[in-house]
Coordinates of C-alpha atoms and ligand atoms in Angstrom, one line a residue:
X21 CA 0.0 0.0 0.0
X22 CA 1.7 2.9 -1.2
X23 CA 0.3 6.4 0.2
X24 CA 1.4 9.8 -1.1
X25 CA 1.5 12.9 1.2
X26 CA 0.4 16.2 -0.5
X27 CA -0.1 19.8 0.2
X28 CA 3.4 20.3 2.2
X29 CA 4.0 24.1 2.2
X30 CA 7.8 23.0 3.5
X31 CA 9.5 20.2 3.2
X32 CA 12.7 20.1 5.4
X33 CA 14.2 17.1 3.9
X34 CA 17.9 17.1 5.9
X35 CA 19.4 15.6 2.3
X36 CA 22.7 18.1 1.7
X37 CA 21.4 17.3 -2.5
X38 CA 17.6 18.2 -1.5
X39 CA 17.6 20.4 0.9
X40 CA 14.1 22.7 1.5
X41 CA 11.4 21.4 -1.3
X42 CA 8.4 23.6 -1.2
X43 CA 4.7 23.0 -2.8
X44 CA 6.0 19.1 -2.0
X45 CA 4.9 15.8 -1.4
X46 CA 6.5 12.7 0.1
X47 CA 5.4 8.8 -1.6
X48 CA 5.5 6.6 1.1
X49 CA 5.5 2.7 0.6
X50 CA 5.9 -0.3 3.8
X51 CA 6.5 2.2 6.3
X52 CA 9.7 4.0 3.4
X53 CA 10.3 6.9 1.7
X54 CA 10.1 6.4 -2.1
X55 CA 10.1 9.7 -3.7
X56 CA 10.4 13.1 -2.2
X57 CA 10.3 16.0 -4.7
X58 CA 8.0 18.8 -6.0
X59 CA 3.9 18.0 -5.7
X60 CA 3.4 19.2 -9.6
X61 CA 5.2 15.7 -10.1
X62 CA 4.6 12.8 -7.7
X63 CA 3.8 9.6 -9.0
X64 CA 0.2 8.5 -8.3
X65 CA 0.0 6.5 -5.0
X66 CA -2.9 4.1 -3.8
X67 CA -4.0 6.3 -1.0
X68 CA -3.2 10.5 -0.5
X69 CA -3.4 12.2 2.8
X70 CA -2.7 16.2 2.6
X71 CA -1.6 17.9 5.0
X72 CA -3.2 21.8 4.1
X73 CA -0.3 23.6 3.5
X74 CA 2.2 22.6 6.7
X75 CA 6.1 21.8 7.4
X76 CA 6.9 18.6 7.2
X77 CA 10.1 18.1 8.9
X78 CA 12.3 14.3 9.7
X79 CA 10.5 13.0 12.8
X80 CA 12.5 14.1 16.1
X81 CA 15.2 11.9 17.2
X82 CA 15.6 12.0 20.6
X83 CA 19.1 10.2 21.0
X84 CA 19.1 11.0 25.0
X85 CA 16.3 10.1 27.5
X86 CA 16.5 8.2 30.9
X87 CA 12.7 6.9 30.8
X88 CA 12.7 4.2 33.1
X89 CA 11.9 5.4 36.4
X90 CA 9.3 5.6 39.3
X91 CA 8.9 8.2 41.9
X92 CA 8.9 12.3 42.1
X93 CA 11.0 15.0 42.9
X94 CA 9.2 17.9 41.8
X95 CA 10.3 19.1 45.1
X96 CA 14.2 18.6 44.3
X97 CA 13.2 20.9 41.5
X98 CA 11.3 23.9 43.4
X99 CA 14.2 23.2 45.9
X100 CA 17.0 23.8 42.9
X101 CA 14.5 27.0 42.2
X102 CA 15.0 28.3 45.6
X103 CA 18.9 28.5 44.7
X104 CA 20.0 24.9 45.8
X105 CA 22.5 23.4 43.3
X106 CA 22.5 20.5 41.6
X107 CA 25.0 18.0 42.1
X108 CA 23.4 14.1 41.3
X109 CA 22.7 13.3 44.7
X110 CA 19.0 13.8 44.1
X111 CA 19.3 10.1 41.8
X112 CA 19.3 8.2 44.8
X113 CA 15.6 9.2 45.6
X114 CA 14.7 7.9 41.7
X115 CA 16.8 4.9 42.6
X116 CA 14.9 4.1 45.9
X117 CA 11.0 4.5 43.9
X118 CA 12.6 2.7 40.7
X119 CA 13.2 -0.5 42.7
X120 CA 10.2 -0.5 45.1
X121 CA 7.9 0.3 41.6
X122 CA 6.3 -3.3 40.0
X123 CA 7.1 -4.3 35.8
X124 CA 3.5 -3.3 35.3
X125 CA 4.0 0.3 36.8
X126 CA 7.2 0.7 35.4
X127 CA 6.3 -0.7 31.8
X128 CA 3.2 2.0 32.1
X129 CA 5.5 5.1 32.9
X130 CA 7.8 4.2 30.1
X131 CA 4.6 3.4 27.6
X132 CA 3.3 7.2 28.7
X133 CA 6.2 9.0 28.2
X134 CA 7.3 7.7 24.8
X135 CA 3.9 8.4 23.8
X136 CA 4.3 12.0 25.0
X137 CA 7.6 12.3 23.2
X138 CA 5.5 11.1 19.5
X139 CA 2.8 13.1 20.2
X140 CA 5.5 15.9 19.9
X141 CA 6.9 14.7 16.6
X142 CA 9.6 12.6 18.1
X143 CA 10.0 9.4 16.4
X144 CA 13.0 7.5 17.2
X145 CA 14.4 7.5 21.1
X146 CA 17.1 6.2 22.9
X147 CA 16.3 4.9 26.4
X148 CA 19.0 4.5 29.2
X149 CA 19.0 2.8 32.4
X150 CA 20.4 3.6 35.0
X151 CA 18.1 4.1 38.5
X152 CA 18.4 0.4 39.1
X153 CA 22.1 0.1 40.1
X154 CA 21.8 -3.1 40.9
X155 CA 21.9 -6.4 38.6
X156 CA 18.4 -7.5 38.4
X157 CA 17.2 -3.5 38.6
X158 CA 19.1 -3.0 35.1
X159 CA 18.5 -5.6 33.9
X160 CA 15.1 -5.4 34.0
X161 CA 15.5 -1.9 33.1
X162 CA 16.3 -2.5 30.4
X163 CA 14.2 -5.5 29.3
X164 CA 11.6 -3.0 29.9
X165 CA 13.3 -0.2 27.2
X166 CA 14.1 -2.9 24.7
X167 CA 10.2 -3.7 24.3
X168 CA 10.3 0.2 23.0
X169 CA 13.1 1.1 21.1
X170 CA 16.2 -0.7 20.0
X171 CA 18.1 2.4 21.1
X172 CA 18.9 0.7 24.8
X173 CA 21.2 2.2 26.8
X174 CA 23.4 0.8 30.2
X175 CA 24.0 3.2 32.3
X176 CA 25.0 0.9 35.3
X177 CA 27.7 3.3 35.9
X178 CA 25.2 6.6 36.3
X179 CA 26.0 6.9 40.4
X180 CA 27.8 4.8 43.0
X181 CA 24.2 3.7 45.1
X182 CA 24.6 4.8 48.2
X183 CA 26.4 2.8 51.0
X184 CA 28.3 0.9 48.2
X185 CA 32.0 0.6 48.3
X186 CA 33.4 2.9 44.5
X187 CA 35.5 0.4 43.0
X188 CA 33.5 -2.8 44.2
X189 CA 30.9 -0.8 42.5
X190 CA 32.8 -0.2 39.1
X191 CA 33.8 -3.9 39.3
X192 CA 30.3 -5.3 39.8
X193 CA 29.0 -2.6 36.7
X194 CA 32.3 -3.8 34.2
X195 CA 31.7 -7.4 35.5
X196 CA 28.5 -9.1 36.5
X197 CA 26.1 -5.8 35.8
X198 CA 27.3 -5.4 32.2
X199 CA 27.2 -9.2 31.8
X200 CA 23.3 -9.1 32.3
X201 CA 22.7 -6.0 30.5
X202 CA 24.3 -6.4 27.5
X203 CA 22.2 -9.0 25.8
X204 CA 18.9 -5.8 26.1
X205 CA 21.8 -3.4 25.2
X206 CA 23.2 -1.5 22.0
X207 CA 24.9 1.0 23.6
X208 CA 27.1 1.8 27.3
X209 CA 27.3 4.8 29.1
X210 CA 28.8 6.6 32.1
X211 CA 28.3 9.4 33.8
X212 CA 32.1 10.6 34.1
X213 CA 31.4 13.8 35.9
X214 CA 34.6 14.2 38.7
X215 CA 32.9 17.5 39.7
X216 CA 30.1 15.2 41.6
X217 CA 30.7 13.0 44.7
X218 CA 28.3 10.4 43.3
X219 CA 29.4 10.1 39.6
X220 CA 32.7 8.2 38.2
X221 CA 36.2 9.9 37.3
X222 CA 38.4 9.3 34.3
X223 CA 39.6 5.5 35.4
X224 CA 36.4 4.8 36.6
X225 CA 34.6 5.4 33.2
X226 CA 37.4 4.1 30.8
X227 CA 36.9 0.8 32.8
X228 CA 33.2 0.6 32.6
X229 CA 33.6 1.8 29.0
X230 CA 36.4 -0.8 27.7
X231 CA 34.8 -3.6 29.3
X232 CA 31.3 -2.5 27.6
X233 CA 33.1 -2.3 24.3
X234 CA 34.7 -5.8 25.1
X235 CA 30.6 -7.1 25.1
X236 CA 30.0 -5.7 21.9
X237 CA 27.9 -2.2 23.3
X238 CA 28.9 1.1 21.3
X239 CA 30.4 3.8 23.7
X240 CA 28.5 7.2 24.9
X241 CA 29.4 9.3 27.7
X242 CA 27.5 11.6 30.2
X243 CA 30.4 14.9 29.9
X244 CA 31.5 18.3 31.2
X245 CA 27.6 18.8 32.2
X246 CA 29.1 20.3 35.7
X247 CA 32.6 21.4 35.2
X248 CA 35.2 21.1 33.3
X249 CA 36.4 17.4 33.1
X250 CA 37.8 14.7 31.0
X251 CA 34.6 13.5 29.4
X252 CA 35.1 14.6 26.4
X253 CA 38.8 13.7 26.1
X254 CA 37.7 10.2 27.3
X255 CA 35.1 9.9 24.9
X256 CA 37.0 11.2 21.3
X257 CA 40.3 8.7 22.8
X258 CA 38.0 5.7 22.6
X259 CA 35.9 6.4 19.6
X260 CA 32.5 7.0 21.7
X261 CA 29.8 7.8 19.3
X262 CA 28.5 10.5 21.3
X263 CA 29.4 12.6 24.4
X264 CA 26.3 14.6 25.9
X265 CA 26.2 17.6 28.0
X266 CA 29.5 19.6 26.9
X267 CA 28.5 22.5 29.0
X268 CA 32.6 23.0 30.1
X269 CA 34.5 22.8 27.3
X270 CA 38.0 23.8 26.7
X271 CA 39.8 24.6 23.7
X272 CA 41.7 21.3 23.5
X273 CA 37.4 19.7 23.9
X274 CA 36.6 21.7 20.8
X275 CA 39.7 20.8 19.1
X276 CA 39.3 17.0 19.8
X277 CA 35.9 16.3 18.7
X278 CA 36.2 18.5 15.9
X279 CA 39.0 16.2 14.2
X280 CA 36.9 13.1 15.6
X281 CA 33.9 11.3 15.0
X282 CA 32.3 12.1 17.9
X283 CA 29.1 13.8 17.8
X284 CA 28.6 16.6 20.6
X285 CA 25.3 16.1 21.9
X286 CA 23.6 19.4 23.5
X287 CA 20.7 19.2 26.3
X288 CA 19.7 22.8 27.2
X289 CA 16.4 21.5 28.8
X290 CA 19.2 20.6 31.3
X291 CA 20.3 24.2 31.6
X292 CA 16.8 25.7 31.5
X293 CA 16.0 23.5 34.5
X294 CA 19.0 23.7 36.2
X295 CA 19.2 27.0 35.7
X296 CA 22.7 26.6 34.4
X297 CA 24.8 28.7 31.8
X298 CA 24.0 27.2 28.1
X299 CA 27.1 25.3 26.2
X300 CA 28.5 27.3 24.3
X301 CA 27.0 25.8 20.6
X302 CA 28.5 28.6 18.4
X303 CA 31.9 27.5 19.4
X304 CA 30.9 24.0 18.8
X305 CA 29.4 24.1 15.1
X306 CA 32.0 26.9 14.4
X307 CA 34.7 24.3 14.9
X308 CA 32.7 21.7 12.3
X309 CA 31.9 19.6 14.9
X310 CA 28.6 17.7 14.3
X311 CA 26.0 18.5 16.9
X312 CA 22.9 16.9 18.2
X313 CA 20.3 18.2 20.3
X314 CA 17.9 15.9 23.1
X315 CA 15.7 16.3 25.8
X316 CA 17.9 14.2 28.5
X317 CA 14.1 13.7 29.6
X318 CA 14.7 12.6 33.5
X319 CA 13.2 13.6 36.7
X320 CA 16.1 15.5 38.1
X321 CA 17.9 18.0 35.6
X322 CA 14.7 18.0 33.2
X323 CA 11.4 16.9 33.3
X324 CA 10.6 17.6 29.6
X325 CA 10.0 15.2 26.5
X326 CA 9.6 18.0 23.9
X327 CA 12.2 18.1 21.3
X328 CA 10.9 21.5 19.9
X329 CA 11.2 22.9 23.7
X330 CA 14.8 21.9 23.1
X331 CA 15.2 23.5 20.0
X332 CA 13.6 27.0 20.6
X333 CA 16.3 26.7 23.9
X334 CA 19.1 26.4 21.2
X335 CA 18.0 29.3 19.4
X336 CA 17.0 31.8 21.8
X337 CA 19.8 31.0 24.6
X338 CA 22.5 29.1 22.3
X339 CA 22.8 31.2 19.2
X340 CA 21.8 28.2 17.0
X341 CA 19.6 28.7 13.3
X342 CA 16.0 27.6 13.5
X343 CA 17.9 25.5 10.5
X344 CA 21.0 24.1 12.8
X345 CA 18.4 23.6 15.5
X346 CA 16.5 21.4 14.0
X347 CA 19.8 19.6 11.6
X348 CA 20.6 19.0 15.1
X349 CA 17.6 17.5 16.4
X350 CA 16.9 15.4 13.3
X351 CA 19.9 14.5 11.2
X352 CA 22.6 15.3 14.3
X353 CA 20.7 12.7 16.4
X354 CA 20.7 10.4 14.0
X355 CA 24.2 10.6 13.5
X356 CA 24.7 10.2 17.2
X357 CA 23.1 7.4 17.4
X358 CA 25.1 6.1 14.1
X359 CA 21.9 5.5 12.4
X360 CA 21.3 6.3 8.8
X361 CA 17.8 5.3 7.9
X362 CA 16.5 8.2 10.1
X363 CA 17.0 11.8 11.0
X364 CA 16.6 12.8 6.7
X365 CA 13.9 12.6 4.7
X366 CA 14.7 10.7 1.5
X367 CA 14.3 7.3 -0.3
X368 CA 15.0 4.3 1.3
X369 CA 14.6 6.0 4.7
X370 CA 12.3 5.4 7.0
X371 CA 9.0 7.0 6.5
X372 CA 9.2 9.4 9.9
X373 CA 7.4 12.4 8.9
X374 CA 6.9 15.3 11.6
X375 CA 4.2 17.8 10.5
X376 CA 4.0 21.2 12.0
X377 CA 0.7 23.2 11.9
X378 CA 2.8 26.0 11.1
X379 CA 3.8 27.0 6.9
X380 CA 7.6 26.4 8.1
X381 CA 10.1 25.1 10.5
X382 CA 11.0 28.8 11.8
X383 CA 7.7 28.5 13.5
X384 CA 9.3 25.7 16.2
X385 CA 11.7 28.3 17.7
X386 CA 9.4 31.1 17.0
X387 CA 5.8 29.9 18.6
X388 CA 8.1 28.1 21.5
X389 CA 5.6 26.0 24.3
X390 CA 2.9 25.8 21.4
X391 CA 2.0 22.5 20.4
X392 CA 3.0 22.3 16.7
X393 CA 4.5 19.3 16.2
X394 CA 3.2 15.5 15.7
X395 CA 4.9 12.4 14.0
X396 CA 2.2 11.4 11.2
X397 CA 1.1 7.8 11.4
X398 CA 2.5 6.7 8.2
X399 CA 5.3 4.3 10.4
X400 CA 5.3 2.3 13.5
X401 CA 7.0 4.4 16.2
X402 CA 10.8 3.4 16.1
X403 CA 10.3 -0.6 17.6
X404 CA 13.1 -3.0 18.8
X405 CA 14.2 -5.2 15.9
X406 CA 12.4 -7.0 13.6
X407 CA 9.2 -5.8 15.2
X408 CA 8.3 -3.5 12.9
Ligands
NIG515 O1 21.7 13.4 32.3 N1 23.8 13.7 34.7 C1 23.5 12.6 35.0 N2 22.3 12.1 34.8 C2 21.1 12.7 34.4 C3 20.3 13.3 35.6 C4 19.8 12.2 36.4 C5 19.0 12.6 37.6 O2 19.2 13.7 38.2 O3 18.0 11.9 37.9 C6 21.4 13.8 33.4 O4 21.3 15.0 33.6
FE516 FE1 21.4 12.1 30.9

C-alpha cells in the first residue's frame, strides 16, 4: 500500500542534495520513503493524505532520554528554584522509587512518556538505564526499554548507590552488571562527571567503557555537564559515538571532537532546568563539529520530553539557526546514534514524517511552548528489531 503525502507548504528534507522542497509531497511505501520532490510531479500513490499547507520536517530523534523510572522530585526541582545546586545526589531518591515500583507500573510510565515524546513529533528515542544500580534492577530496566526502542542504553555506571563501596561498585557494573545487560543493550554509558561525589572519574569510566566495548555495546558518555572534566577527552580517545552535555568545554574539547567522529550532543532543557549557563553551541558548530540536540528527559535536571522545547532553547539561549536547531535534532541525532535510515527525509529511509501546523520550521523556535509538532502515522513508532 503505497500512500502519497500532499499539500506540504515546506519540506525540510535534511538531504545536503535536497535540501528545503516547497509545494512538496512525500510517496511513502511499507513504512519507506520512495520519492520526495515537488507535488506538480509525484507519481500516483494508492491512498493520499494532505496535510493543508504545513512543514513537514524528519521526525525528532531523541538520542538521550532516561525513561525508566518511578517516583517524584518535583520538590528537588522547586528546591533547585529556591537556589539549591545541583549535584546528582538527588538520583538516589529515583533509585529508591525505581526499585520498590512493580514491571507493570514501570512498563506503564515508560509506555506514557514515549507516547508523550510522538505526540510531539519525536519518532526515534534512545532509552537509558540507570536508577536500578543493581543487577536484576538494570537488567530489568532494560528489558523493559528494549520492548520500545532498539536504542537501549546501560548506564549501570550513572552513580555509585549509596552505602556501596566505589570500586566494588565499578567492578560489579564492568563485570556481572554489564554481563546481564548487555544482551537488552546497544549501547554503554557513564556518567564521568569528577565535579560530583556520586558520579565516576576518568579511570572509573574508561573501565566501565572498555569492558562494555569488550561485550559488543557502542560507547557514549554523560560529559562536562558540571565542570570542566575529562569527558570529552575520554570519549573522542575511545571512539565513543556520542558525548552529551558539553557544558565546560576547553579549547583542546573543541579541538578534539572537531578532528573526531564524535558527535557533541547538547541538552539545554538541562540548563533551563537547572538554571545553568548554556554550552557554548557557536563554538561547537564553528569548529565543524557535528551537533545533536535531546531532551535528556529525566526527573532531576529535566522533566521535559519536547524536542521542539529543546530547540527553541538552542536558538534563543544558544545562538543556534532555527535550521541548525532542527539539523541537530533530526539529522545530528541520527548521526549520534550512528543511524542512517532516520533523521533525513529521502528514499529508502524510514518514512518518519513530523508535521507542523505551522507553513515552516522557523515556527518551532518562534511559537516556542505551542504544540505544533506531531509524528504522522504513516510508520510504526521506532520498535526494537524485527518488530516492525
Ligand atoms: O543526564 N547527569 C546525570 N544524569 C542525568 C540526571 C539524572 C537525575 O538527576 O536523575 C542527566 O542530567
Ligand atoms: Fe542524561
Amino acid at each position: 500500500m503505497s500512500v502519497v503525502v500532499t499539500g506540504i507548504a515546506e519540506l525540510v528534507t535534511q538531504d545536503p542534495w535536497v535540501g528545503v522542497v516547497r509545494d512538496a509531497a512525500v510517496v511513502v511505501e511499507d513504512g519507506l520513503v520512495r520519492w520526495v520532490g515537488p507535488a506538480a510531479g509525484a507519481p500516483a500513490a494508492d491512498r493520499s493524505v494532505d496535510v493543508g499547507g504545513r512543514a513537514v520536517v524528519p521526525g525528532f530523534v531523541d538520542s538521550h532520554a532516561h525513561l525508566v523510572f518511578a517516583g517524584d522530585r518535583s520538590a528537588e526541582f522547586a528546591a533547585r528554584m529556591a537556589g539549591e545546586r545541583y549535584d546528582g545526589g538527588g538520583i538516589a531518591t529515583t533509585v529508591a522509587a525505581t526499585r520498590a515500583a512493580p514491571d507493570a507500573e514501570l512498563r506503564a510510565l515508560l509506555a506514557a512518556r514515549v507516547a508523550e515524546m510522538r505526540a510531539q513529533g519525536t519518532t526515534t528515542v534512545e532509552v537509558k538505564s540507570g536508577y536500578g544500580l543493581t543487577v536484576a534492577d538494570e537488567a530489568r530496566a532494560l528489558r523493559l526499554a528494549a520492548e520500545v526502542t532498539p536504542e537501549t542504553t546501560f548506564l549501570g555506571a550513572h552513580v555509585v548507590p549509596a552505602g556501596a563501596d566505589r570500586d566494588a561498585y565499578v567492578a560489579l557494573v564492568a563485570g556481572e552488571m554489564l554481563a546481564a545487560c548487555a544482551p537488552h543493550a546497544r549501547w554503554v554509558d557513564v556518567f564521568c562527571e569528577p565535579a560530583s561525589p556520586h558520579a565516576f572519574d576518568a579511570d572509573e569510566a574508561r573501565a566501565v567503557l572498555l569492558a562494555g566495548r569488550a561485550a559488543g555495546l557502542g560507547l557514549r558518555v554523560h560529559g562536562n555537564q558540571l565542570g570542566p572534566g575529562p569527558g570529552v577527552a575520554l570519549a573522542v580517545e575511545l571512539g565513543a559515538a556520542s558525548v552529551d552535555h558539553c557544558t565546560h568545554l576547553t579549547a583542546a574539547d573543541v579541538d578534539a571532537l572537531a578532528g573526531s567522529g564524535t558527535v557533541a550532543t547538547l541538552l539545554p532543557g538541562v540548563e533551563f532546568s537547572t538554571r545553568s549557563p548554556y554550552p557554548d553551541a557557536r563554538r561547537l558548530l564553528d569548529a565543524g563539529v557535528t551537533v545533536a540536540l535531546a531532551t535528556d528527559c529525566n526527573p532531576g535536571t529535566c522533566f521535559s520530553s519536547s524536542m521542539p522545547l529543546m530547540i527553541a532553547l538552542a536558538v534563543r539561549e544558544m545562538r543556534m539557526t532555527p535550521a541548525e536547531a532542527l539539523r541537530a535534532a533530526t539529522a545530528g541525532g541520527a548521526a549520534a546514534l550512528r543511524r542512517d535510515d532516520v533523521g533525513v527525509i529521502a528514499p529508502g529511509r524510514r518514512a518518519d514524517l513530523t508535521v507542523l501546523d505551522a507553513p515552516s520550521h522557523l515556527h518551532l523556535a518562534y511559537r516556542p511552548g505551542v504544540p505544533l509538532a506531531r509524528a504522522l502515522a504513516l510508520a510504526p513508532m521506532d520498535g526494537p528489531p524485527g518488530r516492525d
